[in-house]
Amino acid sequence: MKKLLLLITIMLGALAGHTQETIDTTKGFGWGVDASSMIDLTGHDMSTLNIDAYFGYRSPSILMAGIGAGIDMMVSNDSRSFPVYAIFRTSFSSKPQLLFFETRMGCSVNHIYNENTQTGFYGSWGVGIHLATGKKFRSYFVLSYNLITRDNYTWHDQHVGCNSLQFAGVKVGACF
């Protein structure tokens, strides 16, 4: 496991070494997409595969401030979550930086086992690294902590206690 983490770190460092020289620093509209996977940290067997899209304002210091939506598909059951959120991504500098911080907060419509639908808080906080950049795009990799709140519900006339879901996530995406 340690060798795998070392290899990933070396590969990301090598990929990121060729960035930051051709970033377009214009202000204005931007959009992006990412694919991710989240591992359930709460033991509810709710690990996911996700697709997200977002759009908003960008500038040299604000990499993205906007709104987005996604589809979180649990891989081991029929549950789905559909988050709608505000996104804010920044490197805390107007100069090109390798690392950035990202937060996403909003609400999530949760379909639990195709039987119960409820709405709860959605939050994602992460640290990312730019993989490649051009005049009109940035690709990135993000490690994140994610939270989806859920309420108790009744399933087949039985009360089901339902805790909030907490995830560790990995995202790969591009912003234009």
JSON list of C-alpha atoms in Angstrom, two decimals:
[
{"chain": "A", "resi": 1, "resn": "MET", "atom": "CA", "xyz": [0.00, 0.00, 0.00]},
{"chain": "A", "resi": 2, "resn": "LYS", "atom": "CA", "xyz": [2.85, 2.40, 0.85]},
{"chain": "A", "resi": 3, "resn": "LYS", "atom": "CA", "xyz": [4.50, 1.69, -2.51]},
{"chain": "A", "resi": 4, "resn": "LEU", "atom": "CA", "xyz": [1.22, 2.42, -4.33]},
{"chain": "A", "resi": 5, "resn": "LEU", "atom": "CA", "xyz": [0.80, 5.76, -2.52]},
{"chain": "A", "resi": 6, "resn": "LEU", "atom": "CA", "xyz": [4.41, 6.67, -3.28]},
{"chain": "A", "resi": 7, "resn": "LEU", "atom": "CA", "xyz": [3.93, 5.80, -6.96]},
{"chain": "A", "resi": 8, "resn": "ILE", "atom": "CA", "xyz": [0.74, 7.91, -7.18]},
{"chain": "A", "resi": 9, "resn": "THR", "atom": "CA", "xyz": [2.48, 10.84, -5.50]},
{"chain": "A", "resi": 10, "resn": "ILE", "atom": "CA", "xyz": [5.42, 10.64, -7.92]},
{"chain": "A", "resi": 11, "resn": "MET", "atom": "CA", "xyz": [3.11, 10.40, -10.95]},
{"chain": "A", "resi": 12, "resn": "LEU", "atom": "CA", "xyz": [1.01, 13.39, -9.84]},
{"chain": "A", "resi": 13, "resn": "GLY", "atom": "CA", "xyz": [4.15, 15.41, -9.20]},
{"chain": "A", "resi": 14, "resn": "ALA", "atom": "CA", "xyz": [5.48, 14.60, -12.66]},
{"chain": "A", "resi": 15, "resn": "LEU", "atom": "CA", "xyz": [2.18, 15.47, -14.34]},
{"chain": "A", "resi": 16, "resn": "ALA", "atom": "CA", "xyz": [1.77, 18.66, -12.35]},
{"chain": "A", "resi": 17, "resn": "GLY", "atom": "CA", "xyz": [5.30, 19.81, -13.12]},
{"chain": "A", "resi": 18, "resn": "HIS", "atom": "CA", "xyz": [4.27, 20.90, -16.63]},
{"chain": "A", "resi": 19, "resn": "THR", "atom": "CA", "xyz": [1.40, 23.17, -15.58]},
{"chain": "A", "resi": 20, "resn": "GLN", "atom": "CA", "xyz": [0.92, 26.77, -14.63]},
{"chain": "A", "resi": 21, "resn": "GLU", "atom": "CA", "xyz": [2.65, 28.48, -17.57]},
{"chain": "A", "resi": 22, "resn": "THR", "atom": "CA", "xyz": [-0.25, 28.95, -19.98]},
{"chain": "A", "resi": 23, "resn": "ILE", "atom": "CA", "xyz": [-3.18, 29.70, -17.68]},
{"chain": "A", "resi": 24, "resn": "ASP", "atom": "CA", "xyz": [-5.70, 32.16, -19.06]},
{"chain": "A", "resi": 25, "resn": "THR", "atom": "CA", "xyz": [-6.20, 34.79, -16.35]},
{"chain": "A", "resi": 26, "resn": "THR", "atom": "CA", "xyz": [-9.25, 36.42, -17.91]},
{"chain": "A", "resi": 27, "resn": "LYS", "atom": "CA", "xyz": [-12.36, 36.92, -15.86]},
{"chain": "A", "resi": 28, "resn": "GLY", "atom": "CA", "xyz": [-15.72, 35.60, -16.89]},
{"chain": "A", "resi": 29, "resn": "PHE", "atom": "CA", "xyz": [-17.85, 32.53, -17.44]},
{"chain": "A", "resi": 30, "resn": "GLY", "atom": "CA", "xyz": [-16.46, 29.06, -16.85]},
{"chain": "A", "resi": 31, "resn": "TRP", "atom": "CA", "xyz": [-17.82, 25.54, -16.66]},
{"chain": "A", "resi": 32, "resn": "GLY", "atom": "CA", "xyz": [-16.54, 22.12, -15.75]},
{"chain": "A", "resi": 33, "resn": "VAL", "atom": "CA", "xyz": [-17.24, 18.44, -15.33]},
{"chain": "A", "resi": 34, "resn": "ASP", "atom": "CA", "xyz": [-15.78, 15.76, -13.12]},
{"chain": "A", "resi": 35, "resn": "ALA", "atom": "CA", "xyz": [-16.07, 12.07, -12.45]},
{"chain": "A", "resi": 36, "resn": "SER", "atom": "CA", "xyz": [-15.46, 10.73, -8.99]},
{"chain": "A", "resi": 37, "resn": "SER", "atom": "CA", "xyz": [-15.74, 7.83, -6.64]},
{"chain": "A", "resi": 38, "resn": "MET", "atom": "CA", "xyz": [-16.48, 7.99, -2.94]},
{"chain": "A", "resi": 39, "resn": "ILE", "atom": "CA", "xyz": [-15.81, 5.33, -0.32]},
{"chain": "A", "resi": 40, "resn": "ASP", "atom": "CA", "xyz": [-18.42, 5.10, 2.47]},
{"chain": "A", "resi": 41, "resn": "LEU", "atom": "CA", "xyz": [-16.73, 5.76, 5.83]},
{"chain": "A", "resi": 42, "resn": "THR", "atom": "CA", "xyz": [-19.86, 4.94, 7.88]},
{"chain": "A", "resi": 43, "resn": "GLY", "atom": "CA", "xyz": [-20.19, 1.24, 7.04]},
{"chain": "A", "resi": 44, "resn": "HIS", "atom": "CA", "xyz": [-23.59, 1.48, 5.32]},
{"chain": "A", "resi": 45, "resn": "ASP", "atom": "CA", "xyz": [-22.33, -0.10, 2.07]},
{"chain": "A", "resi": 46, "resn": "MET", "atom": "CA", "xyz": [-23.07, 3.11, 0.14]},
{"chain": "A", "resi": 47, "resn": "SER", "atom": "CA", "xyz": [-19.84, 3.70, -1.82]},
{"chain": "A", "resi": 48, "resn": "THR", "atom": "CA", "xyz": [-20.54, 5.61, -5.02]},
{"chain": "A", "resi": 49, "resn": "LEU", "atom": "CA", "xyz": [-19.60, 6.48, -8.59]},
{"chain": "A", "resi": 50, "resn": "ASN", "atom": "CA", "xyz": [-20.44, 10.10, -9.45]},
{"chain": "A", "resi": 51, "resn": "ILE", "atom": "CA", "xyz": [-20.74, 12.53, -12.33]},
{"chain": "A", "resi": 52, "resn": "ASP", "atom": "CA", "xyz": [-20.93, 16.30, -11.73]},
{"chain": "A", "resi": 53, "resn": "ALA", "atom": "CA", "xyz": [-21.28, 19.40, -13.90]},
{"chain": "A", "resi": 54, "resn": "TYR", "atom": "CA", "xyz": [-21.07, 23.03, -12.82]},
{"chain": "A", "resi": 55, "resn": "PHE", "atom": "CA", "xyz": [-20.77, 26.56, -14.18]},
{"chain": "A", "resi": 56, "resn": "GLY", "atom": "CA", "xyz": [-20.05, 30.01, -12.84]},
{"chain": "A", "resi": 57, "resn": "TYR", "atom": "CA", "xyz": [-17.60, 32.89, -12.57]},
{"chain": "A", "resi": 58, "resn": "ARG", "atom": "CA", "xyz": [-13.83, 32.56, -12.72]},
{"chain": "A", "resi": 59, "resn": "SER", "atom": "CA", "xyz": [-10.92, 34.94, -12.23]},
{"chain": "A", "resi": 60, "resn": "PRO", "atom": "CA", "xyz": [-7.19, 34.66, -11.46]},
{"chain": "A", "resi": 61, "resn": "SER", "atom": "CA", "xyz": [-7.79, 34.22, -7.71]},
{"chain": "A", "resi": 62, "resn": "ILE", "atom": "CA", "xyz": [-11.25, 32.59, -7.83]},
{"chain": "A", "resi": 63, "resn": "LEU", "atom": "CA", "xyz": [-10.90, 29.46, -9.94]},
{"chain": "A", "resi": 64, "resn": "MET", "atom": "CA", "xyz": [-14.68, 28.86, -9.83]},
{"chain": "A", "resi": 65, "resn": "ALA", "atom": "CA", "xyz": [-17.65, 30.36, -7.99]},
{"chain": "A", "resi": 66, "resn": "GLY", "atom": "CA", "xyz": [-20.93, 29.00, -9.24]},
{"chain": "A", "resi": 67, "resn": "ILE", "atom": "CA", "xyz": [-23.57, 26.31, -9.05]},
{"chain": "A", "resi": 68, "resn": "GLY", "atom": "CA", "xyz": [-23.60, 22.66, -10.02]},
{"chain": "A", "resi": 69, "resn": "ALA", "atom": "CA", "xyz": [-25.45, 19.38, -9.88]},
{"chain": "A", "resi": 70, "resn": "GLY", "atom": "CA", "xyz": [-24.51, 15.73, -9.90]},
{"chain": "A", "resi": 71, "resn": "ILE", "atom": "CA", "xyz": [-25.58, 12.11, -9.84]},
{"chain": "A", "resi": 72, "resn": "ASP", "atom": "CA", "xyz": [-24.21, 9.88, -7.08]},
{"chain": "A", "resi": 73, "resn": "MET", "atom": "CA", "xyz": [-24.90, 6.21, -7.85]},
{"chain": "A", "resi": 74, "resn": "MET", "atom": "CA", "xyz": [-24.36, 3.75, -5.02]},
{"chain": "A", "resi": 75, "resn": "VAL", "atom": "CA", "xyz": [-22.56, 0.75, -6.48]},
{"chain": "A", "resi": 76, "resn": "SER", "atom": "CA", "xyz": [-23.88, -2.03, -4.22]},
{"chain": "A", "resi": 77, "resn": "ASN", "atom": "CA", "xyz": [-27.60, -1.16, -4.11]},
{"chain": "A", "resi": 78, "resn": "ASP", "atom": "CA", "xyz": [-30.34, 0.85, -5.82]},
{"chain": "A", "resi": 79, "resn": "SER", "atom": "CA", "xyz": [-29.83, 4.05, -3.81]},
{"chain": "A", "resi": 80, "resn": "ARG", "atom": "CA", "xyz": [-29.12, 7.32, -5.61]},
{"chain": "A", "resi": 81, "resn": "SER", "atom": "CA", "xyz": [-28.37, 10.88, -4.52]},
{"chain": "A", "resi": 82, "resn": "PHE", "atom": "CA", "xyz": [-28.77, 13.98, -6.66]},
{"chain": "A", "resi": 83, "resn": "PRO", "atom": "CA", "xyz": [-26.82, 16.89, -5.14]},
{"chain": "A", "resi": 84, "resn": "VAL", "atom": "CA", "xyz": [-27.45, 20.50, -6.17]},
{"chain": "A", "resi": 85, "resn": "TYR", "atom": "CA", "xyz": [-24.82, 22.83, -4.73]},
{"chain": "A", "resi": 86, "resn": "ALA", "atom": "CA", "xyz": [-22.86, 26.05, -4.76]},
{"chain": "A", "resi": 87, "resn": "ILE", "atom": "CA", "xyz": [-19.20, 25.52, -5.63]},
{"chain": "A", "resi": 88, "resn": "PHE", "atom": "CA", "xyz": [-16.23, 27.66, -4.62]},
{"chain": "A", "resi": 89, "resn": "ARG", "atom": "CA", "xyz": [-12.69, 26.83, -5.71]},
{"chain": "A", "resi": 90, "resn": "THR", "atom": "CA", "xyz": [-9.65, 29.00, -5.00]},
{"chain": "A", "resi": 91, "resn": "SER", "atom": "CA", "xyz": [-5.88, 28.86, -4.77]},
{"chain": "A", "resi": 92, "resn": "PHE", "atom": "CA", "xyz": [-5.85, 31.91, -2.42]},
{"chain": "A", "resi": 93, "resn": "SER", "atom": "CA", "xyz": [-3.56, 33.71, -4.86]},
{"chain": "A", "resi": 94, "resn": "SER", "atom": "CA", "xyz": [-3.94, 35.64, -8.11]},
{"chain": "A", "resi": 95, "resn": "LYS", "atom": "CA", "xyz": [-0.74, 33.97, -9.38]},
{"chain": "A", "resi": 96, "resn": "PRO", "atom": "CA", "xyz": [-0.80, 30.44, -10.82]},
{"chain": "A", "resi": 97, "resn": "GLN", "atom": "CA", "xyz": [-0.61, 27.80, -8.08]},
{"chain": "A", "resi": 98, "resn": "LEU", "atom": "CA", "xyz": [-0.33, 24.03, -8.18]},
{"chain": "A", "resi": 99, "resn": "LEU", "atom": "CA", "xyz": [-2.69, 23.35, -5.24]},
{"chain": "A", "resi": 100, "resn": "PHE", "atom": "CA", "xyz": [-6.20, 24.65, -4.59]},
{"chain": "A", "resi": 101, "resn": "PHE", "atom": "CA", "xyz": [-9.06, 24.33, -2.09]},
{"chain": "A", "resi": 102, "resn": "GLU", "atom": "CA", "xyz": [-12.60, 23.41, -3.10]},
{"chain": "A", "resi": 103, "resn": "THR", "atom": "CA", "xyz": [-15.90, 23.42, -1.25]},
{"chain": "A", "resi": 104, "resn": "ARG", "atom": "CA", "xyz": [-19.37, 22.42, -2.43]},
{"chain": "A", "resi": 105, "resn": "MET", "atom": "CA", "xyz": [-22.45, 22.96, -0.26]},
{"chain": "A", "resi": 106, "resn": "GLY", "atom": "CA", "xyz": [-26.13, 22.57, -0.96]},
{"chain": "A", "resi": 107, "resn": "CYS", "atom": "CA", "xyz": [-28.85, 19.97, -0.75]},
{"chain": "A", "resi": 108, "resn": "SER", "atom": "CA", "xyz": [-29.17, 16.41, -1.95]},
{"chain": "A", "resi": 109, "resn": "VAL", "atom": "CA", "xyz": [-32.30, 14.57, -3.04]},
{"chain": "A", "resi": 110, "resn": "ASN", "atom": "CA", "xyz": [-31.76, 11.02, -1.78]},
{"chain": "A", "resi": 111, "resn": "HIS", "atom": "CA", "xyz": [-33.57, 7.98, -3.19]},
{"chain": "A", "resi": 112, "resn": "ILE", "atom": "CA", "xyz": [-32.96, 5.22, -0.67]},
{"chain": "A", "resi": 113, "resn": "TYR", "atom": "CA", "xyz": [-33.38, 1.71, -2.09]},
{"chain": "A", "resi": 114, "resn": "ASN", "atom": "CA", "xyz": [-35.92, 3.12, -4.60]},
{"chain": "A", "resi": 115, "resn": "GLU", "atom": "CA", "xyz": [-38.47, 3.14, -1.75]},
{"chain": "A", "resi": 116, "resn": "ASN", "atom": "CA", "xyz": [-37.99, 6.41, 0.09]},
{"chain": "A", "resi": 117, "resn": "THR", "atom": "CA", "xyz": [-37.14, 9.90, -1.13]},
{"chain": "A", "resi": 118, "resn": "GLN", "atom": "CA", "xyz": [-35.84, 12.61, 1.17]},
{"chain": "A", "resi": 119, "resn": "THR", "atom": "CA", "xyz": [-33.82, 15.79, 1.00]},
{"chain": "A", "resi": 120, "resn": "GLY", "atom": "CA", "xyz": [-30.77, 16.53, 3.14]},
{"chain": "A", "resi": 121, "resn": "PHE", "atom": "CA", "xyz": [-27.63, 18.64, 3.40]},
{"chain": "A", "resi": 122, "resn": "TYR", "atom": "CA", "xyz": [-24.79, 17.99, 0.95]},
{"chain": "A", "resi": 123, "resn": "GLY", "atom": "CA", "xyz": [-21.24, 19.15, 1.59]},
{"chain": "A", "resi": 124, "resn": "SER", "atom": "CA", "xyz": [-17.85, 18.43, 0.06]},
{"chain": "A", "resi": 125, "resn": "TRP", "atom": "CA", "xyz": [-14.50, 19.87, 1.12]},
{"chain": "A", "resi": 126, "resn": "GLY", "atom": "CA", "xyz": [-11.31, 19.02, -0.70]},
{"chain": "A", "resi": 127, "resn": "VAL", "atom": "CA", "xyz": [-7.77, 19.82, -1.69]},
{"chain": "A", "resi": 128, "resn": "GLY", "atom": "CA", "xyz": [-6.82, 19.55, -5.34]},
{"chain": "A", "resi": 129, "resn": "ILE", "atom": "CA", "xyz": [-3.85, 19.62, -7.64]},
{"chain": "A", "resi": 130, "resn": "HIS", "atom": "CA", "xyz": [-3.80, 20.90, -11.23]},
{"chain": "A", "resi": 131, "resn": "LEU", "atom": "CA", "xyz": [-2.69, 18.15, -13.59]},
{"chain": "A", "resi": 132, "resn": "ALA", "atom": "CA", "xyz": [-2.51, 20.11, -16.85]},
{"chain": "A", "resi": 133, "resn": "THR", "atom": "CA", "xyz": [-3.42, 23.60, -17.94]},
{"chain": "A", "resi": 134, "resn": "GLY", "atom": "CA", "xyz": [-3.88, 25.45, -21.18]},
{"chain": "A", "resi": 135, "resn": "LYS", "atom": "CA", "xyz": [-5.15, 28.84, -22.21]},
{"chain": "A", "resi": 136, "resn": "LYS", "atom": "CA", "xyz": [-8.76, 27.69, -21.98]},
{"chain": "A", "resi": 137, "resn": "PHE", "atom": "CA", "xyz": [-8.79, 24.68, -19.62]},
{"chain": "A", "resi": 138, "resn": "ARG", "atom": "CA", "xyz": [-7.47, 23.13, -16.43]},
{"chain": "A", "resi": 139, "resn": "SER", "atom": "CA", "xyz": [-7.58, 19.46, -15.53]},
{"chain": "A", "resi": 140, "resn": "TYR", "atom": "CA", "xyz": [-7.39, 18.53, -11.88]},
{"chain": "A", "resi": 141, "resn": "PHE", "atom": "CA", "xyz": [-7.38, 15.82, -9.23]},
{"chain": "A", "resi": 142, "resn": "VAL", "atom": "CA", "xyz": [-9.16, 16.37, -5.87]},
{"chain": "A", "resi": 143, "resn": "LEU", "atom": "CA", "xyz": [-9.11, 14.43, -2.59]},
{"chain": "A", "resi": 144, "resn": "SER", "atom": "CA", "xyz": [-12.23, 15.27, -0.60]},
{"chain": "A", "resi": 145, "resn": "TYR", "atom": "CA", "xyz": [-14.36, 14.64, 2.46]},
{"chain": "A", "resi": 146, "resn": "ASN", "atom": "CA", "xyz": [-18.09, 14.46, 1.65]},
{"chain": "A", "resi": 147, "resn": "LEU", "atom": "CA", "xyz": [-21.23, 14.52, 3.80]},
{"chain": "A", "resi": 148, "resn": "ILE", "atom": "CA", "xyz": [-24.82, 13.65, 2.89]},
{"chain": "A", "resi": 149, "resn": "THR", "atom": "CA", "xyz": [-27.41, 13.90, 5.67]},
{"chain": "A", "resi": 150, "resn": "ARG", "atom": "CA", "xyz": [-30.31, 11.48, 5.77]},
{"chain": "A", "resi": 151, "resn": "ASP", "atom": "CA", "xyz": [-33.31, 10.97, 8.08]},
{"chain": "A", "resi": 152, "resn": "ASN", "atom": "CA", "xyz": [-34.87, 7.84, 9.52]},
{"chain": "A", "resi": 153, "resn": "TYR", "atom": "CA", "xyz": [-37.58, 6.30, 7.36]},
{"chain": "A", "resi": 154, "resn": "THR", "atom": "CA", "xyz": [-40.10, 3.44, 7.18]},
{"chain": "A", "resi": 155, "resn": "TRP", "atom": "CA", "xyz": [-39.45, 0.56, 4.80]},
{"chain": "A", "resi": 156, "resn": "HIS", "atom": "CA", "xyz": [-41.98, -2.30, 4.46]},
{"chain": "A", "resi": 157, "resn": "ASP", "atom": "CA", "xyz": [-43.68, -1.19, 7.71]},
{"chain": "A", "resi": 158, "resn": "GLN", "atom": "CA", "xyz": [-40.40, -1.24, 9.65]},
{"chain": "A", "resi": 159, "resn": "HIS", "atom": "CA", "xyz": [-38.65, 1.77, 11.15]},
{"chain": "A", "resi": 160, "resn": "VAL", "atom": "CA", "xyz": [-35.16, 2.09, 9.69]},
{"chain": "A", "resi": 161, "resn": "GLY", "atom": "CA", "xyz": [-32.58, 4.18, 11.55]},
{"chain": "A", "resi": 162, "resn": "CYS", "atom": "CA", "xyz": [-30.56, 6.11, 9.04]},
{"chain": "A", "resi": 163, "resn": "ASN", "atom": "CA", "xyz": [-27.40, 7.99, 9.87]},
{"chain": "A", "resi": 164, "resn": "SER", "atom": "CA", "xyz": [-25.75, 10.60, 7.72]},
{"chain": "A", "resi": 165, "resn": "LEU", "atom": "CA", "xyz": [-23.28, 9.31, 5.17]},
{"chain": "A", "resi": 166, "resn": "GLN", "atom": "CA", "xyz": [-19.64, 10.34, 5.27]},
{"chain": "A", "resi": 167, "resn": "PHE", "atom": "CA", "xyz": [-17.29, 9.64, 2.38]},
{"chain": "A", "resi": 168, "resn": "ALA", "atom": "CA", "xyz": [-13.67, 9.96, 1.31]},
{"chain": "A", "resi": 169, "resn": "GLY", "atom": "CA", "xyz": [-13.65, 10.90, -2.36]},
{"chain": "A", "resi": 170, "resn": "VAL", "atom": "CA", "xyz": [-11.38, 11.13, -5.37]},
{"chain": "A", "resi": 171, "resn": "LYS", "atom": "CA", "xyz": [-12.35, 13.41, -8.29]},
{"chain": "A", "resi": 172, "resn": "VAL", "atom": "CA", "xyz": [-10.80, 13.85, -11.73]},
{"chain": "A", "resi": 173, "resn": "GLY", "atom": "CA", "xyz": [-12.13, 16.59, -13.94]},
{"chain": "A", "resi": 174, "resn": "ALA", "atom": "CA", "xyz": [-11.63, 19.56, -16.21]},
{"chain": "A", "resi": 175, "resn": "CYS", "atom": "CA", "xyz": [-12.71, 23.18, -16.09]},
{"chain": "A", "resi": 176, "resn": "PHE", "atom": "CA", "xyz": [-13.10, 25.34, -19.18]}
]
